[in-house]
Coordinates of C-alpha atoms and ligand atoms in Angstrom, one line a residue:
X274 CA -12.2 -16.8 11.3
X275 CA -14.2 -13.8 9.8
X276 CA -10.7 -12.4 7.9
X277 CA -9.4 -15.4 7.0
X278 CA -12.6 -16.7 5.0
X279 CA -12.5 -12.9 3.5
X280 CA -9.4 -13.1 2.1
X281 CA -9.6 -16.8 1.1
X282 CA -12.5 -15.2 -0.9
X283 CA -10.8 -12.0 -2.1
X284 CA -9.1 -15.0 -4.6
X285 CA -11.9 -15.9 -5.8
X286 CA -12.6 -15.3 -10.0
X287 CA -16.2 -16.1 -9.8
X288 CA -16.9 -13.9 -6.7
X289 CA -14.9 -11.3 -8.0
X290 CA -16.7 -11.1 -11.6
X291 CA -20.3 -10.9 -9.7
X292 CA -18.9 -8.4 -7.3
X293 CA -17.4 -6.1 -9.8
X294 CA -20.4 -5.9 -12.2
X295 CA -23.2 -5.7 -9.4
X296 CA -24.2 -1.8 -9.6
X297 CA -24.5 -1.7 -6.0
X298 CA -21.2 -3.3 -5.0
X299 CA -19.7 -1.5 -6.8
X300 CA -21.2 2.0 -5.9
X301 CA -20.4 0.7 -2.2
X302 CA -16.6 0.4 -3.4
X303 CA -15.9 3.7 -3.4
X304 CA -15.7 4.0 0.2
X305 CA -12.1 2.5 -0.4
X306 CA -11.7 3.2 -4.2
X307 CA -11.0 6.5 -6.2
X308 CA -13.4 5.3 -9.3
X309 CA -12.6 3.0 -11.9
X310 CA -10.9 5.8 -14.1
X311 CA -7.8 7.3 -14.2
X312 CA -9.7 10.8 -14.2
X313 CA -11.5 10.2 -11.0
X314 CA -8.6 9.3 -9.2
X315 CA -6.9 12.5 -10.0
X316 CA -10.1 14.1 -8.6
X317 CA -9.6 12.3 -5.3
X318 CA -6.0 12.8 -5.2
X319 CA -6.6 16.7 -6.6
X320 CA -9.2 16.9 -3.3
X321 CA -6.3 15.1 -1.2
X322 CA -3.9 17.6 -2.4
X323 CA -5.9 20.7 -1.4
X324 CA -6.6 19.4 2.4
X325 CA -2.3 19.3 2.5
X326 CA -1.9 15.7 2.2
X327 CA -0.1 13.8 -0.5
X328 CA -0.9 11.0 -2.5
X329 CA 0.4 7.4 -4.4
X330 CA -1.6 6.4 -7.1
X331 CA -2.0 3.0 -7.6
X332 CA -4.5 1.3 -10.7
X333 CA -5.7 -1.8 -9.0
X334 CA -4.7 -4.9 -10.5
X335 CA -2.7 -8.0 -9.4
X336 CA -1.9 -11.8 -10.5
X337 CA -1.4 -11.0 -14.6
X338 CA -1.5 -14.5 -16.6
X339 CA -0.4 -12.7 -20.1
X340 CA 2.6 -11.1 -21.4
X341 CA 0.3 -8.4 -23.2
X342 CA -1.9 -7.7 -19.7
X343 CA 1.8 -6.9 -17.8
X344 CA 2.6 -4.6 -20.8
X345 CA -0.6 -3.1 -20.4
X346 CA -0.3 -2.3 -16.9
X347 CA 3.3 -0.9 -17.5
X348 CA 1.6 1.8 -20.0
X349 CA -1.0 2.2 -18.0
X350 CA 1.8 2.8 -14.8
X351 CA 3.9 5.4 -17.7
X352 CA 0.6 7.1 -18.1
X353 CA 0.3 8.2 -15.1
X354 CA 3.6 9.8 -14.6
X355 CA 3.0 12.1 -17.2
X356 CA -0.7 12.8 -15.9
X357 CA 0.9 13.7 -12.7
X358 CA 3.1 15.9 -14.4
X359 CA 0.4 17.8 -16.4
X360 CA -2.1 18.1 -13.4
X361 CA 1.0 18.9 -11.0
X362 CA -0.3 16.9 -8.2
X363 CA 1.7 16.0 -4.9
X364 CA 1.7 12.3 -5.9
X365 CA 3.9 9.3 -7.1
X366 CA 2.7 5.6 -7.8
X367 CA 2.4 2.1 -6.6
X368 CA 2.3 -1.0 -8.0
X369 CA 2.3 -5.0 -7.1
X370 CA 4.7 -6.9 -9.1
X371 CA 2.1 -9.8 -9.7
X372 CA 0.7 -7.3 -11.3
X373 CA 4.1 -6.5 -13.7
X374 CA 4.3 -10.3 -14.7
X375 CA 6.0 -11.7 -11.9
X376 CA 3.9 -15.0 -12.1
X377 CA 5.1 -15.0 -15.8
X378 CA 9.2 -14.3 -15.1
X379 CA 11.3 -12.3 -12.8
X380 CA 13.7 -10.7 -15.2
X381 CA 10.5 -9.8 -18.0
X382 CA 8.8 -8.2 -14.8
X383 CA 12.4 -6.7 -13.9
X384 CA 12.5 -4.9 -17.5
X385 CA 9.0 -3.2 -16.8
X386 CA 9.6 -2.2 -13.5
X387 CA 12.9 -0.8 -14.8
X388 CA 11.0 1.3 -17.7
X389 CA 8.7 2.6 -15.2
X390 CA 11.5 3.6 -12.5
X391 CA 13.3 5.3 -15.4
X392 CA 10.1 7.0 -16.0
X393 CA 9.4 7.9 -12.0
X394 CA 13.2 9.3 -12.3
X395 CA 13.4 11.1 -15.1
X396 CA 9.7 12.9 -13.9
X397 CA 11.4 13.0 -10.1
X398 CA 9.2 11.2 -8.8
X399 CA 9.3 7.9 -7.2
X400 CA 8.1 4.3 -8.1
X401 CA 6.9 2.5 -4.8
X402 CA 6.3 -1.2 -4.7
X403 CA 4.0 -2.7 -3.1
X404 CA 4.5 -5.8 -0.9
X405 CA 2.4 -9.0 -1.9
X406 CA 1.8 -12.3 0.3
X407 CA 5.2 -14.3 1.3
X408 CA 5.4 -16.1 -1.8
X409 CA 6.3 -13.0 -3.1
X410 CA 8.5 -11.6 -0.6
X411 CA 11.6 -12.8 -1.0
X412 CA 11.5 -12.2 -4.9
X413 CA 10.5 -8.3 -4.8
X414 CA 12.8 -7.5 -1.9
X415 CA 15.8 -9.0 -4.7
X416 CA 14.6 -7.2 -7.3
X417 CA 13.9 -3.9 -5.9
X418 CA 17.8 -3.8 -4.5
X419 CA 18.6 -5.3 -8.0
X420 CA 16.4 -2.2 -9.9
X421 CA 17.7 0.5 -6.8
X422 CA 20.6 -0.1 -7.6
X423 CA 20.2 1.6 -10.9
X424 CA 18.5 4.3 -9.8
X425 CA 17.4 6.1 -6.4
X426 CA 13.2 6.5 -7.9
X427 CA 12.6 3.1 -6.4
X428 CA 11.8 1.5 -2.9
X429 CA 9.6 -0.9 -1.5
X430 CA 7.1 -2.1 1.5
X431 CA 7.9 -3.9 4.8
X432 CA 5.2 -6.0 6.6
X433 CA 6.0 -6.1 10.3
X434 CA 3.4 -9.3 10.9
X435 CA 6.7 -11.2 9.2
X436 CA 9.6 -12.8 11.3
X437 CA 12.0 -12.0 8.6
X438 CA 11.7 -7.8 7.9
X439 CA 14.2 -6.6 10.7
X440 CA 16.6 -8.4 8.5
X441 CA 15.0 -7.4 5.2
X442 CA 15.1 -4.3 6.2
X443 CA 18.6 -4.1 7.1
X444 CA 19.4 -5.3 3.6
X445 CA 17.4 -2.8 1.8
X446 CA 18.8 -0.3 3.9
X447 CA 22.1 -0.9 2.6
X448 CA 21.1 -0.4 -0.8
X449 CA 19.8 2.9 0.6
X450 CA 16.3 2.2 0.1
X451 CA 13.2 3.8 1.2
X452 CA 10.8 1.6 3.3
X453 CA 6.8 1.8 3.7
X454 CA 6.2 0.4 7.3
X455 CA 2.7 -1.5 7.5
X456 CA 1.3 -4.2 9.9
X457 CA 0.5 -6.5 6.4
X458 CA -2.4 -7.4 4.7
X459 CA -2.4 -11.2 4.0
X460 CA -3.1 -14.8 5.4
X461 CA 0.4 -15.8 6.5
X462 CA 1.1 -18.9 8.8
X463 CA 2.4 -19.4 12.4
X464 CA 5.6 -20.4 10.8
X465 CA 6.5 -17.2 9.3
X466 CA 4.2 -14.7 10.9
X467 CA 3.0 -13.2 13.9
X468 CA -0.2 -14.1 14.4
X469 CA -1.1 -11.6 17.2
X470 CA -2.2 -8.1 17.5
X471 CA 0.3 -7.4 20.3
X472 CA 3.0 -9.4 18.6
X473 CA 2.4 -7.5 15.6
X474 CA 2.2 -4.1 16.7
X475 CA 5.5 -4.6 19.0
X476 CA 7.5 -5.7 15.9
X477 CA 6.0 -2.4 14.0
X478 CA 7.9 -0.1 16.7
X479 CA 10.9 -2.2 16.9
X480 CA 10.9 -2.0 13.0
X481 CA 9.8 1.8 13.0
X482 CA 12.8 2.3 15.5
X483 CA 15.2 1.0 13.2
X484 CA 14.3 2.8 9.4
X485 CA 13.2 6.5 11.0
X486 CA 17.1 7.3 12.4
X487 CA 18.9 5.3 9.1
X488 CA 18.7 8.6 7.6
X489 CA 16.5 7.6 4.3
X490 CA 12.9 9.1 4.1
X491 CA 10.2 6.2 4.8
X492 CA 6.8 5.8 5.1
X493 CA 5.2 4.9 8.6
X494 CA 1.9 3.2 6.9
X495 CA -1.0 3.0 9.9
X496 CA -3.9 4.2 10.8
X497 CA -3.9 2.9 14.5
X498 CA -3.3 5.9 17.0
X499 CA -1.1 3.7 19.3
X500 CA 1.3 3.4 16.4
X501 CA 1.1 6.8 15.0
X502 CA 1.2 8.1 18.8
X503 CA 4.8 5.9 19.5
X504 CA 6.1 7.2 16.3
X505 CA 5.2 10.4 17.0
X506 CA 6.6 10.3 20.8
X507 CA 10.0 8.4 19.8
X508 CA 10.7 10.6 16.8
X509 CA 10.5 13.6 19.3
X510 CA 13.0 11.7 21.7
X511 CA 15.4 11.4 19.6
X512 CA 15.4 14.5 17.8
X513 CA 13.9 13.4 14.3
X514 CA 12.8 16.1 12.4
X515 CA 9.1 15.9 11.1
X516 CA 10.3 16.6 7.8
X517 CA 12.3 13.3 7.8
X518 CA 9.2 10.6 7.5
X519 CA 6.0 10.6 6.8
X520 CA 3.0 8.9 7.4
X521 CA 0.8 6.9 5.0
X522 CA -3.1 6.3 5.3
X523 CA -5.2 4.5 2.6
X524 CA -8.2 6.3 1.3
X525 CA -11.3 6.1 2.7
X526 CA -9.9 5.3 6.1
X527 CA -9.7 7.3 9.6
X528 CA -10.0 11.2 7.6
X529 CA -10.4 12.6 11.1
X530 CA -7.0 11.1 11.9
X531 CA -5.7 12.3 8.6
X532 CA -6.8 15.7 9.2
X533 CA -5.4 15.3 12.5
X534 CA -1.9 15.0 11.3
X535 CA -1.9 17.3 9.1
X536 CA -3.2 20.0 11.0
X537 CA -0.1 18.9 13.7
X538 CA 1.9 19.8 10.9
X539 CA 3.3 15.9 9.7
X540 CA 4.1 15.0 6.5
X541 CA 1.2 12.6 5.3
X542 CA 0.2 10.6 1.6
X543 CA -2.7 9.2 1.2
X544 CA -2.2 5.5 -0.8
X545 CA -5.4 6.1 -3.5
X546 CA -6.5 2.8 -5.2
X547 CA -8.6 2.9 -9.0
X548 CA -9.9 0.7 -11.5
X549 CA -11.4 -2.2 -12.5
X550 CA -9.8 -4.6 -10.7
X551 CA -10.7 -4.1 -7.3
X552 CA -12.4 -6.8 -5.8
X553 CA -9.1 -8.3 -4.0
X554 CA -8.2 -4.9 -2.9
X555 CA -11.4 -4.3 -1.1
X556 CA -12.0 -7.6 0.3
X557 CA -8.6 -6.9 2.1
X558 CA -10.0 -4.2 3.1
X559 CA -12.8 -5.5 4.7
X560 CA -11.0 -8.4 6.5
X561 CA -8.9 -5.7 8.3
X562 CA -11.8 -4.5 10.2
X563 CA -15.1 -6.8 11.0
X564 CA -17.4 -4.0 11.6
X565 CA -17.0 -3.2 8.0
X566 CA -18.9 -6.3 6.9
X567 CA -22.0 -5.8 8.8
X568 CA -22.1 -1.8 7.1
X569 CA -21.4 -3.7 3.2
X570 CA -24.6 -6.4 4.4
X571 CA -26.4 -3.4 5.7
X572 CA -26.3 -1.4 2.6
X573 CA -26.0 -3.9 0.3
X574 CA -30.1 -5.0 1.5
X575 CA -31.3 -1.9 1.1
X576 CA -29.8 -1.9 -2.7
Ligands
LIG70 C1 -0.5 3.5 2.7 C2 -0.6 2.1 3.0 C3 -0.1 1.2 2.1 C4 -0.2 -0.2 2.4 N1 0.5 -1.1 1.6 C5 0.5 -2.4 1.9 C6 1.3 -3.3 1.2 O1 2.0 -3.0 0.3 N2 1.2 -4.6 1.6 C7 0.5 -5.1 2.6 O2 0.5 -6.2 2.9 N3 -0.3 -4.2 3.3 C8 -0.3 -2.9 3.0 N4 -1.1 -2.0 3.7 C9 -2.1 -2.5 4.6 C10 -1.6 -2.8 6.0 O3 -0.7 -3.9 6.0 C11 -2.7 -3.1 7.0 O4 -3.4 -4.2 6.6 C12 -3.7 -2.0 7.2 O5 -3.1 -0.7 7.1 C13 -4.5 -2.1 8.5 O6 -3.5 -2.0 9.6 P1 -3.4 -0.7 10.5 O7 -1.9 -0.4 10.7 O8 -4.2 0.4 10.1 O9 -3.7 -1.3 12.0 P2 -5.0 -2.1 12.5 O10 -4.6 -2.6 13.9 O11 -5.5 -3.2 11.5 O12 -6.1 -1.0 12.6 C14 -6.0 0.1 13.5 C15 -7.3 0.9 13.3 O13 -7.3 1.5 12.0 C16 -8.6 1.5 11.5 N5 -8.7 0.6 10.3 C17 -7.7 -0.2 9.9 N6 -8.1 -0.9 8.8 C18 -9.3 -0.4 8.5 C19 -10.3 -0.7 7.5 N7 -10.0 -1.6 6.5 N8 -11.5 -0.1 7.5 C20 -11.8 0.8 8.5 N9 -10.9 1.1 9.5 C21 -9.7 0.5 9.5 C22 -9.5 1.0 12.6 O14 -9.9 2.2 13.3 C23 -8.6 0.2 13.4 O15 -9.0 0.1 14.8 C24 -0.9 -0.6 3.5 C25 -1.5 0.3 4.4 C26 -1.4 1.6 4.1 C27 -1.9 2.6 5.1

């Protein structure tokens, strides 16, 4: 009940002005957020570098209604690229297509995700994008093969709360595409989604079973220990080499876990969020995990 009226709200423009002006909500943001700059987030992802773990830098931002905003967010996604470069940080970049003018049109939003693959390839890195709600689903998992196709600085994100990803999977695997494994993020209905935590979490390992032997290097995005635990155990059965996967953690979230891994010697990125536009990001974030609302009410009374 709790999630579901928190991510209703994470849509909400009014909300989401207040929230992202209020001096305290937005100092309490950073317990999920880099900053608001580009310069703070290489700061985080600097400090991430230096404790062994990687990084994908993402500049919050989703739904564009203009031409000019996608554009924007392209330059601002070019930008980076060549920031990595200069700073040479362990990191490469996500994005949300809805943020790339897919509201607007498919193949405009195509032709910037192009220019910024080309970019991520030409700078070996790597262009990863994120998945959105369903309505989106089916439209980014076409035009990622479409754009992988073209080159190999591409791949995308797998939710395993949908009924569909052991096939979407299959197809992106034959396109040879790198997968980020997470549970998903979003209010989905019965009729498409998994609604439970065991359902959920069972399809995660069925899913996790198929991308880690398929001989492509994934992402296995969690922070629960009974996933990381099965992925750790079955990957050990079957003779997959730490250096073939790695895990993914958002900022902010379970550090003694992430200091865990790394000290066991696994490949690990941390997924650091910045900018302005964060208000949907972090109300996700709070929906994930109830206890985190009574800490925001908590701290947001004593100002
Ligand atoms: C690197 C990365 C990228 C992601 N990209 C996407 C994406 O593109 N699309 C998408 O739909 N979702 C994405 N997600 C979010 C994901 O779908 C889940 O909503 C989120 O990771 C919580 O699920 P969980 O696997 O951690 O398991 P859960 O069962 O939700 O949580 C397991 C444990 O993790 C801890 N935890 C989880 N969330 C929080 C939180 N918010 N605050 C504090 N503790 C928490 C708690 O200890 C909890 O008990 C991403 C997640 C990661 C790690």
């Amino acid at each position: 009940m709790l999630r579901s009226t928190l991510l209703k709200l994470s849509e909400h423009k009014g909300l989401a002005h207040w929230v992202t002006t209020n001096g305290t909500t937005r100092r309490m943001s950073h317990r999920f957020v880099a900053g608001e700059t580009l310069d703070e987030a290489v700061a985080a992802a600097r400090a991430c570098n230096d404790a062994g773990m990687a990084v994908s830098l993402d500049c919050l931002g989703e739904n564009v209604s203009t031409i000019a905003d996608a554009q924007k967010a392209r330059d601002t996604y070019l930008g980076i690229y060549d920031r990595i470069a200069q700073e040479k940080l362990n990191a490469n970049v996500s994005c949300k297509l809805s943020q790339l003018g897919l509201d607007l049109s498919v193949e405009f939003c195509e032709g910037l995700v192009m220019s910024i693959a080309e970019r991520a390839a030409a700078s070996a890195n790597f262009l990863r994008i994120d998945m959105e709600g369903s309505v989106y689903t089916q439209r980014t998992v076409e035009l990622v093969k479409r754009v992988r196709a073209q080159t190999p600085a591409v791949g995308t994100v797998i939710q395993s709360y949908l009924y569909r990803s052991e096939n979407d999977i299959h197809d992106l695997l034959s396109y040879g595409c790198r997968v980020r494994l997470c549970k998903g993020a979003y209010q989905e209905p019965t009729d498409i989604a998994f609604q439970s935590k065991a359902d959920v979490d069972g399809n995660f390992v069925r899913l996790m079973r198929v991308l880690l032997p398929s001989g492509f290097y994934h992402g296995i995005a969690t922070h629960d220990p009974r996933m990381i635990a099965e992925t750790i155990r079955w990957a050990a059965e079957k003779r997959i080499s730490k250096d073939d996967f790695e895990f993914q953690m958002l900022y902010g979230i379970r550090a003694d876990l992430q200091r865990r891994l790394v000290r066991d010697g696994f490949h690990l990125r941390i997924y650091v969020p910045f900018g302005m536009e964060w208000f949907p990001y972090f109300m996700r974030r709070l929906a994930e995990r109830p206890a985190n609302v009574g800490f925001f009410v908590r701290n947001f009374l004593r100002g």
